Amino acid sequence: MKKTLLILLIICAACQKQQEADMVIVNAVVYTVDDSFAKAEAFAVKDGKIVGVGSSDAIRKDFTALKTIDANGKAIFPGLIDAHCHFLGLGLSEQQVNLRGTKSYDDVLERLMTFQKEKKLSYITGRGWDQNDWEVKEFPTKEKLDVLFPKTPVAITRVDGHALLANQAAIDLAEVTIDTKFTGGDILQKNGMLTGVFIDRPMQLIRATIPAPNIQETTNALKDAERICFEYGLTTVNDAGLSRESIELIDTLHKSGDLKMRVYAMISATKKNLDYYLKRGISKTDRLNVRSFKMYGDGALGSRGAAMREPYSDQAGHFGALVNTVDFLRSSAERIAASEFQMNTHAIGDSANHMMLQTYKDVLKGTKDRRWKIEHAQIVSLEDFDLFDDIVPSIQPTHATSDMYWAEDRVGAQRIKGGYAFKDLLNKYGKVALGTDFPVERVSPFLTFYAAVARKDLNNYPEKGYQMENALSREETLKGMTIWAAYSNFEEHEKGSIEIGKFADFIILNQDIMKVDIDQVPKTEVLETFVNGEKVK
């Protein structure tokens, strides 16, 4: 009798019905990025989620599916997450003059003239110039713009988004004069005349008169940004500063199926937005998470707007500036602390970082797992690193390799020791969330990976890497672009790794970034991108 029962159990086990899946992927090198950083060969997808992970033989045995993808040994990773970017800004920049990579002010002017000859716009905008890349490393002035475009307003933004050059037509439209009052930045003058350069908050004086894109133009911009991001394997983007109108449009496009990118929306922390969203509360769908506010502490280092505790080393008596008042930052932090929302603050200079870290500590009063973030954490006083014990560092590795040519000139040999200190930040908090800050930097997450690990630019400079004591390992970097970024968004249970129960967001690459020579990583191509089990690239 016992023998018969055993035979029946064996037969039943052999005949066990296979689970139905929509798709199985086999014969791959799957970096699951689970707790043990395990690798697998295959996984199965059902209704947009991972339902099985294991060897190819085990997945074939346990699942039946209409579609099978043979990866032919290719490397597969969880969908990548950009923890700090400007998704809508990227799309809108596709409709502006691209000034990135210009080698002189004359190069900028030539691009503007070529663009306007084709577009014939009533107001010309552009972004991407960086005087630090020019032979004459000084802010441009508006005189040549005034000659070339005497009646057409022109406003072109520096690469970091923290300085703007406007011609006289744009200045007149905004009704700005030499006597205009301003706070939170600067309006540069020379010999008692406006130069056309606006830094940080005063830029809004000009921007307020730039024609806003309509709904269709904004929709097109979001779709353009999505297309570009999917090409690079990004499946979630943290947009660092969105208006209520933009958030609601993204939600509408998600619901209609016209936008598939997952968006972690940081709400622009205006008083109006704080009033509305703190009353409304957190809002979340599978593709849109609205649970954080983006606050600005200071400006950018490249435009000397970052707030420093001592004067800039290359500009005597200049400390940079806070973009918002201390009172507004503090009162806003108190309001957000009393809610379930997260506060994410742009802080680049050591003064802004010190002030915001102390403010966080004061208002949170030791409460745990709030996951408030410091965005950038670029220059941090050495004694302030300990304050990151329960504050998430959200950092952008390519800033280090873009800024390394001039950053020490700005802050000096001592302060730069706390600059771009990714490993030190990781050691203090235990995790780092990695992003690009595109379109300030390029979109490619593989440049993020390269900058974090090699700490070199694409010209192989410096040959031995920049401040290599703060380089990250490949495993740390991948986690920062996947599971740690998801954690920073309170989303680690639904994305960031290839595990049962999580969204089927994954990418197939043409090479294994965990094994190839590090100098080959920037050349990585995404063969296919999947969101919710759907191929989107």
Coordinates of C-alpha atoms in Angstrom, one line a residue:
M1 CA 0.0 0.0 0.0
K2 CA 2.8 2.4 1.0
K3 CA 4.7 1.6 -2.2
T4 CA 1.6 2.3 -4.3
L5 CA 1.0 5.6 -2.6
L6 CA 4.6 6.6 -3.2
I7 CA 4.3 5.8 -6.9
L8 CA 1.0 7.8 -7.2
L9 CA 2.7 10.8 -5.5
I10 CA 5.6 10.6 -8.0
I11 CA 3.3 10.4 -10.9
C12 CA 1.2 13.4 -9.7
A13 CA 4.3 15.5 -9.2
A14 CA 5.5 14.6 -12.7
C15 CA 2.1 15.6 -14.1
Q16 CA 1.8 18.8 -12.1
K17 CA 0.3 21.4 -14.4
Q18 CA 2.6 24.2 -15.6
Q19 CA 1.8 27.7 -14.6
E20 CA 0.7 30.0 -17.4
A21 CA 2.8 33.0 -18.1
D22 CA 2.7 35.7 -20.7
M23 CA 6.4 35.5 -21.5
V24 CA 9.5 33.7 -20.4
I25 CA 13.0 34.8 -20.9
V26 CA 15.7 32.1 -20.9
N27 CA 19.4 31.6 -21.6
A28 CA 20.4 35.0 -20.1
V29 CA 22.8 36.4 -17.5
V30 CA 20.2 37.9 -15.2
Y31 CA 21.4 40.3 -12.5
T32 CA 18.5 40.1 -10.1
V33 CA 19.9 42.8 -7.7
D34 CA 18.1 41.0 -4.9
D35 CA 19.4 41.0 -1.3
S36 CA 22.2 38.5 -2.1
F37 CA 22.9 40.1 -5.5
A38 CA 22.3 36.7 -7.1
K39 CA 22.4 35.9 -10.8
A40 CA 19.9 33.8 -12.6
E41 CA 19.4 32.4 -16.1
A42 CA 15.7 33.0 -16.7
F43 CA 12.4 34.4 -15.4
A44 CA 8.7 34.4 -16.2
V45 CA 6.3 37.3 -16.6
K46 CA 2.5 37.3 -16.0
D47 CA 0.2 40.3 -16.0
G48 CA 3.1 42.7 -16.0
K49 CA 4.9 41.2 -13.0
I50 CA 7.7 38.7 -12.4
V51 CA 6.2 35.3 -11.4
G52 CA 9.3 33.1 -11.5
V53 CA 13.1 33.4 -11.4
G54 CA 15.6 30.6 -11.7
S55 CA 17.5 28.5 -14.2
S56 CA 16.4 28.1 -17.8
D57 CA 15.5 24.5 -17.2
A58 CA 13.4 25.3 -14.1
I59 CA 11.5 28.1 -15.8
R60 CA 10.8 26.0 -18.9
K61 CA 9.6 23.2 -16.6
D62 CA 7.4 25.4 -14.4
F63 CA 5.9 27.7 -16.9
T64 CA 4.3 27.7 -20.3
A65 CA 4.0 30.9 -22.3
L66 CA 2.9 32.0 -25.8
K67 CA 6.2 34.0 -26.0
T68 CA 9.7 32.9 -25.2
I69 CA 12.7 35.1 -25.5
D70 CA 16.0 33.4 -25.9
A71 CA 18.5 36.0 -24.7
N72 CA 21.5 34.1 -26.2
G73 CA 23.6 34.7 -23.2
K74 CA 23.0 38.5 -23.1
A75 CA 23.0 40.4 -19.8
I76 CA 19.7 41.5 -18.4
F77 CA 19.2 44.0 -15.6
P78 CA 16.3 45.5 -13.8
G79 CA 14.9 48.6 -15.5
L80 CA 17.1 51.6 -14.6
I81 CA 15.9 54.4 -12.4
D82 CA 17.2 58.0 -12.7
A83 CA 16.9 59.3 -9.2
H84 CA 17.2 62.9 -10.1
C85 CA 16.4 64.3 -13.5
H86 CA 14.2 66.8 -15.3
F87 CA 12.1 64.6 -17.5
L88 CA 9.7 67.2 -18.8
G89 CA 12.6 69.6 -19.1
L90 CA 14.4 67.2 -21.4
G91 CA 11.4 67.0 -23.7
L92 CA 11.0 70.8 -23.7
S93 CA 14.7 71.2 -24.4
E94 CA 14.1 69.3 -27.7
Q95 CA 12.1 72.3 -28.8
Q96 CA 14.8 74.8 -27.9
V97 CA 18.3 75.7 -29.3
N98 CA 20.8 73.1 -28.1
L99 CA 23.8 75.0 -26.9
R100 CA 25.5 72.1 -25.2
G101 CA 29.1 71.6 -26.4
T102 CA 29.6 75.1 -27.6
K103 CA 33.3 76.2 -27.5
S104 CA 32.8 79.9 -27.5
Y105 CA 30.2 82.7 -27.2
D106 CA 30.5 83.1 -31.0
D107 CA 29.6 79.4 -31.4
V108 CA 26.5 80.1 -29.3
L109 CA 25.5 83.0 -31.5
E110 CA 26.0 81.0 -34.7
R111 CA 23.7 78.2 -33.4
L112 CA 21.0 80.8 -32.4
M113 CA 21.1 82.4 -35.9
T114 CA 20.9 79.0 -37.7
F115 CA 18.0 77.9 -35.4
Q116 CA 16.1 81.1 -35.9
K117 CA 16.6 81.1 -39.7
E118 CA 14.7 77.8 -39.8
K119 CA 12.1 78.3 -37.0
K120 CA 11.3 82.0 -37.2
L121 CA 10.1 82.1 -33.6
S122 CA 8.7 85.1 -31.8
Y123 CA 10.7 84.3 -28.7
I124 CA 14.0 82.3 -28.9
T125 CA 15.0 80.1 -26.0
G126 CA 17.9 77.7 -25.6
R127 CA 20.0 75.8 -23.0
G128 CA 23.4 74.2 -22.6
W129 CA 26.1 76.9 -22.7
D130 CA 28.9 76.7 -20.2
Q131 CA 31.5 79.5 -20.1
N132 CA 33.8 77.1 -18.3
D133 CA 34.2 75.2 -21.6
W134 CA 35.2 78.4 -23.4
E135 CA 38.7 79.9 -23.9
V136 CA 37.4 83.0 -22.2
K137 CA 35.9 81.6 -19.1
E138 CA 33.7 84.5 -18.2
F139 CA 29.9 85.1 -18.3
P140 CA 28.8 86.4 -21.8
T141 CA 27.1 89.7 -22.1
K142 CA 24.1 90.7 -24.2
E143 CA 25.6 93.3 -26.6
K144 CA 26.0 90.9 -29.6
L145 CA 22.6 89.4 -28.9
D146 CA 21.2 92.9 -29.1
V147 CA 22.7 93.5 -32.5
L148 CA 21.7 90.2 -34.0
F149 CA 18.2 90.1 -32.4
P150 CA 17.2 93.7 -31.8
K151 CA 13.4 93.0 -31.7
T152 CA 13.1 89.3 -30.9
P153 CA 13.4 88.4 -27.2
V154 CA 16.2 85.8 -26.5
A155 CA 16.7 84.0 -23.2
I156 CA 19.3 81.2 -23.1
T157 CA 20.0 79.2 -20.0
R158 CA 23.3 77.9 -18.7
V159 CA 23.8 74.1 -18.7
D160 CA 23.1 73.8 -15.0
G161 CA 19.9 75.8 -15.2
H162 CA 21.1 78.3 -12.6
A163 CA 22.1 81.2 -14.9
L164 CA 20.4 82.9 -17.9
L165 CA 21.5 85.3 -20.5
A166 CA 18.8 87.6 -21.9
N167 CA 18.9 90.2 -24.6
Q168 CA 17.5 93.7 -24.3
A169 CA 14.3 92.8 -26.0
A170 CA 13.6 90.1 -23.4
I171 CA 14.7 92.4 -20.6
D172 CA 12.3 95.1 -21.8
L173 CA 9.5 92.6 -22.1
A174 CA 10.0 91.6 -18.5
E175 CA 10.2 95.3 -17.5
V176 CA 13.5 94.8 -15.7
T177 CA 15.7 97.8 -15.1
I178 CA 18.9 98.6 -13.3
D179 CA 16.7 99.5 -10.3
T180 CA 14.7 96.2 -10.1
K181 CA 14.7 94.7 -6.7
F182 CA 15.6 91.0 -6.3
T183 CA 16.5 88.3 -3.8
G184 CA 18.0 84.8 -3.9
G185 CA 20.6 85.3 -6.6
D186 CA 22.0 88.1 -8.7
I187 CA 21.4 90.4 -11.8
L188 CA 24.9 91.2 -13.0
Q189 CA 25.9 94.7 -13.9
K190 CA 28.9 96.3 -15.4
N191 CA 29.6 100.0 -15.4
G192 CA 26.2 100.7 -14.2
M193 CA 24.5 98.7 -17.0
L194 CA 22.8 95.3 -17.1
T195 CA 25.0 92.7 -18.7
G196 CA 22.0 90.4 -19.4
V197 CA 23.0 87.7 -17.0
F198 CA 20.5 86.6 -14.3
I199 CA 21.5 84.1 -11.7
D200 CA 19.1 81.8 -9.8
R201 CA 15.8 83.4 -8.5
P202 CA 16.0 86.6 -10.6
M203 CA 15.8 84.4 -13.7
Q204 CA 12.1 84.1 -12.9
L205 CA 11.7 87.8 -13.9
I206 CA 12.6 86.8 -17.5
R207 CA 11.0 83.4 -17.5
A208 CA 7.6 84.8 -16.4
T209 CA 7.3 86.5 -19.8
I210 CA 8.4 83.5 -22.0
P211 CA 5.3 82.1 -23.7
A212 CA 4.3 78.9 -21.9
P213 CA 3.9 75.7 -24.0
N214 CA 0.3 74.7 -24.5
I215 CA -1.0 71.2 -23.5
Q216 CA -0.2 69.7 -26.9
E217 CA 3.3 71.0 -26.9
T218 CA 3.8 69.7 -23.3
T219 CA 2.4 66.4 -24.3
N220 CA 4.8 66.2 -27.2
A221 CA 7.6 67.1 -24.9
L222 CA 6.7 64.3 -22.5
K223 CA 6.6 61.8 -25.3
D224 CA 9.9 62.9 -26.7
A225 CA 11.5 62.6 -23.3
E226 CA 10.0 59.1 -22.9
R227 CA 11.3 57.9 -26.2
I228 CA 14.8 59.2 -25.4
C229 CA 14.8 57.6 -21.9
F230 CA 13.5 54.2 -23.1
E231 CA 16.4 54.2 -25.6
Y232 CA 18.8 54.3 -22.6
G233 CA 17.0 51.7 -20.5
L234 CA 15.3 54.0 -18.1
T235 CA 12.0 52.7 -16.8
T236 CA 11.5 55.1 -13.9
V237 CA 12.4 58.8 -13.7
N238 CA 12.4 61.0 -10.6
D239 CA 11.4 64.4 -12.1
A240 CA 12.9 67.0 -9.7
G241 CA 10.4 69.8 -9.7
L242 CA 7.0 69.5 -11.4
S243 CA 4.1 71.9 -11.4
R244 CA 0.6 70.7 -10.5
E245 CA -0.5 71.1 -14.1
S246 CA 2.3 69.0 -15.4
I247 CA 1.7 66.3 -12.8
E248 CA -2.0 66.1 -13.7
L249 CA -1.2 66.0 -17.4
I250 CA 1.2 63.0 -16.8
D251 CA -1.5 61.3 -14.8
T252 CA -4.0 61.8 -17.7
L253 CA -1.5 60.5 -20.3
H254 CA -0.8 57.4 -18.1
K255 CA -4.5 56.7 -17.8
S256 CA -5.0 57.0 -21.6
G257 CA -2.0 54.8 -22.3
D258 CA -0.2 57.6 -24.2
L259 CA 2.6 57.7 -21.6
K260 CA 4.2 54.5 -20.2
M261 CA 7.2 55.8 -18.3
R262 CA 6.9 55.5 -14.5
V263 CA 7.4 58.9 -12.9
Y264 CA 8.3 59.7 -9.3
A265 CA 7.1 63.3 -9.2
M266 CA 8.8 65.8 -6.9
I267 CA 6.3 68.7 -6.6
S268 CA 7.8 72.1 -7.0
A269 CA 7.7 73.4 -3.4
T270 CA 5.9 76.7 -4.0
K271 CA 3.6 78.0 -1.2
K272 CA 0.6 77.3 -3.5
N273 CA 1.7 73.7 -4.2
L274 CA 2.5 73.1 -0.5
D275 CA -1.0 74.3 0.4
Y276 CA -2.7 72.1 -2.2
Y277 CA -0.8 68.9 -1.9
L278 CA -0.4 68.8 1.9
K279 CA -4.2 69.1 2.2
R280 CA -4.7 66.5 -0.6
G281 CA -2.2 64.0 0.6
I282 CA 0.0 61.4 -1.1
S283 CA -1.3 60.1 -4.5
K284 CA 0.0 56.9 -6.1
T285 CA -0.7 54.7 -9.1
D286 CA 1.4 52.0 -10.6
R287 CA 3.1 54.6 -12.9
L288 CA 2.9 57.9 -11.0
N289 CA 4.0 58.5 -7.4
V290 CA 3.3 61.9 -5.9
R291 CA 4.7 61.9 -2.4
S292 CA 7.6 64.4 -2.3
F293 CA 8.4 68.1 -2.6
K294 CA 11.4 69.5 -4.4
M295 CA 12.9 72.5 -2.5
Y296 CA 15.8 74.7 -3.6
G297 CA 18.4 75.5 -1.0
D298 CA 21.0 77.3 -3.2
G299 CA 22.3 77.7 -6.7
A300 CA 25.0 75.9 -8.7
L301 CA 28.7 75.8 -8.3
G302 CA 29.5 76.6 -12.0
S303 CA 27.7 79.9 -11.8
R304 CA 29.0 80.6 -8.3
G305 CA 25.5 80.5 -7.0
A306 CA 26.1 77.6 -4.5
A307 CA 26.0 78.9 -1.0
M308 CA 29.4 78.6 0.7
R309 CA 30.4 78.9 4.4
E310 CA 33.5 80.9 3.4
P311 CA 34.1 83.0 0.3
Y312 CA 34.8 81.4 -3.1
S313 CA 38.4 80.8 -3.6
D314 CA 38.3 82.4 -7.0
Q315 CA 36.1 85.4 -6.2
A316 CA 37.0 87.3 -3.1
G317 CA 34.1 88.2 -0.8
H318 CA 31.5 86.2 -2.8
F319 CA 29.6 83.5 -0.8
G320 CA 26.9 82.5 -3.4
A321 CA 23.4 82.7 -2.1
L322 CA 20.4 80.8 -0.8
V323 CA 17.6 80.6 -3.4
N324 CA 14.9 80.6 -0.7
T325 CA 14.9 82.4 2.7
V326 CA 15.9 80.4 5.8
D327 CA 12.4 81.2 7.2
F328 CA 10.7 79.7 4.2
L329 CA 12.9 76.6 4.1
R330 CA 12.4 76.0 7.8
S331 CA 8.6 76.6 7.9
S332 CA 8.2 74.4 4.8
A333 CA 10.2 71.6 6.4
E334 CA 8.1 71.8 9.5
R335 CA 4.9 71.6 7.4
I336 CA 6.2 68.6 5.4
A337 CA 7.5 66.9 8.6
A338 CA 3.9 67.0 9.9
S339 CA 2.7 65.1 6.8
E340 CA 3.7 61.8 5.2
F341 CA 5.4 63.6 2.3
Q342 CA 9.1 63.4 1.7
M343 CA 11.3 66.6 1.4
N344 CA 14.0 66.6 -1.3
T345 CA 16.3 69.7 -1.2
H346 CA 18.8 70.9 -3.8
A347 CA 21.9 71.7 -1.8
I348 CA 25.3 72.1 -3.5
G349 CA 27.4 74.5 -1.4
D350 CA 28.7 73.5 2.0
S351 CA 26.6 76.2 3.7
A352 CA 23.4 75.0 2.0
N353 CA 24.2 71.4 2.9
H354 CA 25.0 72.3 6.5
M355 CA 21.8 74.4 6.9
M356 CA 19.5 71.9 5.3
L357 CA 20.9 68.9 7.2
Q358 CA 20.5 70.7 10.5
T359 CA 17.0 71.8 9.5
Y360 CA 16.1 68.2 8.6
K361 CA 17.4 67.0 12.0
D362 CA 15.5 69.7 13.9
V363 CA 12.1 69.2 12.3
L364 CA 12.2 65.4 12.1
K365 CA 13.1 65.1 15.8
G366 CA 14.6 61.6 15.4
T367 CA 11.7 60.0 13.6
K368 CA 12.9 57.1 11.4
D369 CA 12.5 56.0 7.8
R370 CA 11.3 59.3 6.5
R371 CA 13.9 59.0 3.7
W372 CA 14.3 62.7 3.2
K373 CA 16.9 63.5 0.6
I374 CA 19.6 66.0 -0.1
E375 CA 19.8 66.4 -3.8
H376 CA 23.4 66.8 -5.1
A377 CA 25.3 67.0 -1.8
Q378 CA 28.1 68.3 -3.9
I379 CA 30.3 70.2 -1.4
V380 CA 29.9 69.0 2.2
S381 CA 32.0 70.1 5.2
L382 CA 33.9 67.1 6.5
E383 CA 32.3 67.4 9.9
D384 CA 28.8 67.3 8.3
F385 CA 29.1 63.9 6.8
D386 CA 27.9 62.3 10.0
L387 CA 24.6 64.1 9.6
F388 CA 23.8 61.8 6.7
D389 CA 23.2 58.9 9.0
D390 CA 19.5 59.0 8.3
I391 CA 19.3 61.4 5.3
V392 CA 19.4 59.9 1.8
P393 CA 22.2 61.3 -0.4
S394 CA 20.8 61.7 -4.0
I395 CA 23.9 62.3 -6.1
Q396 CA 24.8 62.6 -9.8
P397 CA 28.2 61.0 -10.6
T398 CA 28.7 62.8 -14.0
H399 CA 28.7 66.2 -12.1
A400 CA 32.1 65.2 -10.7
T401 CA 33.6 64.4 -14.1
S402 CA 32.1 67.6 -15.6
D403 CA 33.1 69.9 -12.8
M404 CA 36.6 68.5 -12.0
Y405 CA 38.4 70.9 -14.3
W406 CA 37.4 73.9 -12.3
A407 CA 35.7 72.8 -9.0
E408 CA 38.9 73.1 -6.9
D409 CA 39.5 76.6 -8.2
R410 CA 36.0 77.5 -6.9
V411 CA 36.4 76.1 -3.4
G412 CA 40.1 75.5 -2.8
A413 CA 42.2 72.4 -1.9
Q414 CA 40.7 71.9 1.6
R415 CA 37.0 72.2 0.8
I416 CA 37.2 70.0 -2.3
K417 CA 38.0 67.0 0.0
G418 CA 34.3 67.0 0.9
G419 CA 33.4 67.4 -2.8
Y420 CA 31.7 64.7 -4.9
A421 CA 32.4 62.3 -2.1
F422 CA 30.2 59.5 -3.2
K423 CA 31.9 56.7 -1.2
D424 CA 31.9 58.8 2.0
L425 CA 28.2 59.5 1.6
L426 CA 27.5 55.8 0.9
N427 CA 29.4 54.8 4.0
K428 CA 27.4 57.2 6.2
Y429 CA 23.9 56.3 5.0
G430 CA 24.5 52.8 3.6
K431 CA 22.8 53.6 0.3
V432 CA 23.0 56.2 -2.4
A433 CA 20.4 57.1 -5.0
L434 CA 22.1 57.8 -8.4
G435 CA 20.9 60.1 -11.2
T436 CA 22.1 62.3 -14.0
D437 CA 20.3 65.7 -13.6
F438 CA 19.6 65.6 -17.3
P439 CA 19.3 67.7 -19.4
V440 CA 22.1 69.4 -17.3
E441 CA 24.1 66.3 -18.0
R442 CA 23.5 63.7 -20.8
V443 CA 20.7 61.2 -20.4
S444 CA 22.8 58.0 -20.6
P445 CA 22.9 56.0 -17.3
F446 CA 26.0 54.3 -18.6
L447 CA 27.9 57.6 -18.3
T448 CA 26.6 57.6 -14.7
F449 CA 28.0 54.1 -14.2
Y450 CA 31.3 55.0 -15.8
A451 CA 31.7 58.3 -13.8
A452 CA 30.8 56.6 -10.5
V453 CA 33.3 53.7 -11.0
A454 CA 36.1 55.1 -13.1
R455 CA 35.7 58.8 -12.2
K456 CA 37.0 59.9 -15.5
D457 CA 35.6 61.7 -18.5
L458 CA 35.2 60.3 -22.0
N459 CA 38.7 61.6 -22.9
N460 CA 40.1 59.2 -20.2
Y461 CA 41.0 62.1 -18.0
P462 CA 42.4 62.0 -15.4
E463 CA 44.2 58.7 -16.4
K464 CA 44.0 57.4 -12.8
G465 CA 40.6 58.8 -12.0
Y466 CA 39.5 61.8 -10.0
Q467 CA 39.7 61.5 -6.2
M468 CA 39.4 57.7 -6.5
E469 CA 39.0 57.3 -2.8
N470 CA 35.4 58.2 -3.5
A471 CA 34.8 55.8 -6.4
L472 CA 32.0 53.3 -6.1
S473 CA 32.2 49.7 -7.0
R474 CA 30.2 48.3 -9.9
E475 CA 27.8 46.5 -7.6
E476 CA 27.2 49.7 -5.5
T477 CA 26.7 51.7 -8.7
L478 CA 24.2 49.3 -10.1
K479 CA 22.3 49.2 -6.8
G480 CA 22.3 53.0 -6.8
M481 CA 20.6 53.0 -10.2
T482 CA 18.1 50.3 -9.3
I483 CA 17.1 49.0 -5.9
W484 CA 18.6 51.9 -3.8
A485 CA 16.9 54.4 -6.1
A486 CA 13.7 52.5 -5.7
Y487 CA 14.2 52.5 -1.9
S488 CA 14.7 56.3 -1.9
N489 CA 11.2 56.5 -3.5
F490 CA 9.6 54.1 -1.0
E491 CA 9.2 51.7 -4.0
E492 CA 11.7 48.9 -3.2
H493 CA 8.9 46.4 -2.8
E494 CA 7.6 46.8 -6.4
K495 CA 10.7 47.6 -8.5
G496 CA 14.5 47.9 -8.6
S497 CA 15.2 44.2 -8.8
I498 CA 14.1 41.1 -10.8
E499 CA 12.2 39.2 -8.1
I500 CA 8.8 37.5 -7.8
G501 CA 6.0 39.9 -7.3
K502 CA 7.8 42.9 -8.7
F503 CA 7.0 44.8 -11.9
A504 CA 8.5 43.3 -15.0
D505 CA 10.7 46.3 -15.8
F506 CA 13.9 45.1 -17.3
I507 CA 16.5 45.8 -20.0
I508 CA 18.6 43.6 -22.3
L509 CA 22.1 45.0 -23.1
N510 CA 24.6 44.4 -25.8
Q511 CA 27.3 43.8 -23.3
D512 CA 27.7 43.0 -19.6
I513 CA 28.6 46.2 -17.8
M514 CA 29.6 44.3 -14.7
K515 CA 32.4 42.5 -16.6
V516 CA 33.6 44.4 -19.6
D517 CA 36.5 46.8 -19.3
I518 CA 35.2 49.9 -17.5
D519 CA 36.3 52.1 -20.4
Q520 CA 33.9 50.2 -22.7
V521 CA 30.8 50.9 -20.5
P522 CA 30.0 54.3 -22.1
K523 CA 29.5 52.5 -25.4
T524 CA 26.9 50.2 -24.0
E525 CA 23.7 49.9 -26.1
V526 CA 20.2 48.9 -24.9
L527 CA 18.9 46.2 -27.2
E528 CA 15.4 46.1 -25.6
T529 CA 13.5 47.9 -22.8
F530 CA 10.4 46.4 -21.1
V531 CA 8.0 48.1 -18.8
N532 CA 5.3 46.0 -17.1
G533 CA 6.4 43.2 -19.4
E534 CA 5.6 45.3 -22.5
K535 CA 8.4 46.0 -24.9
V536 CA 8.8 49.8 -25.2
K537 CA 12.1 49.9 -27.1

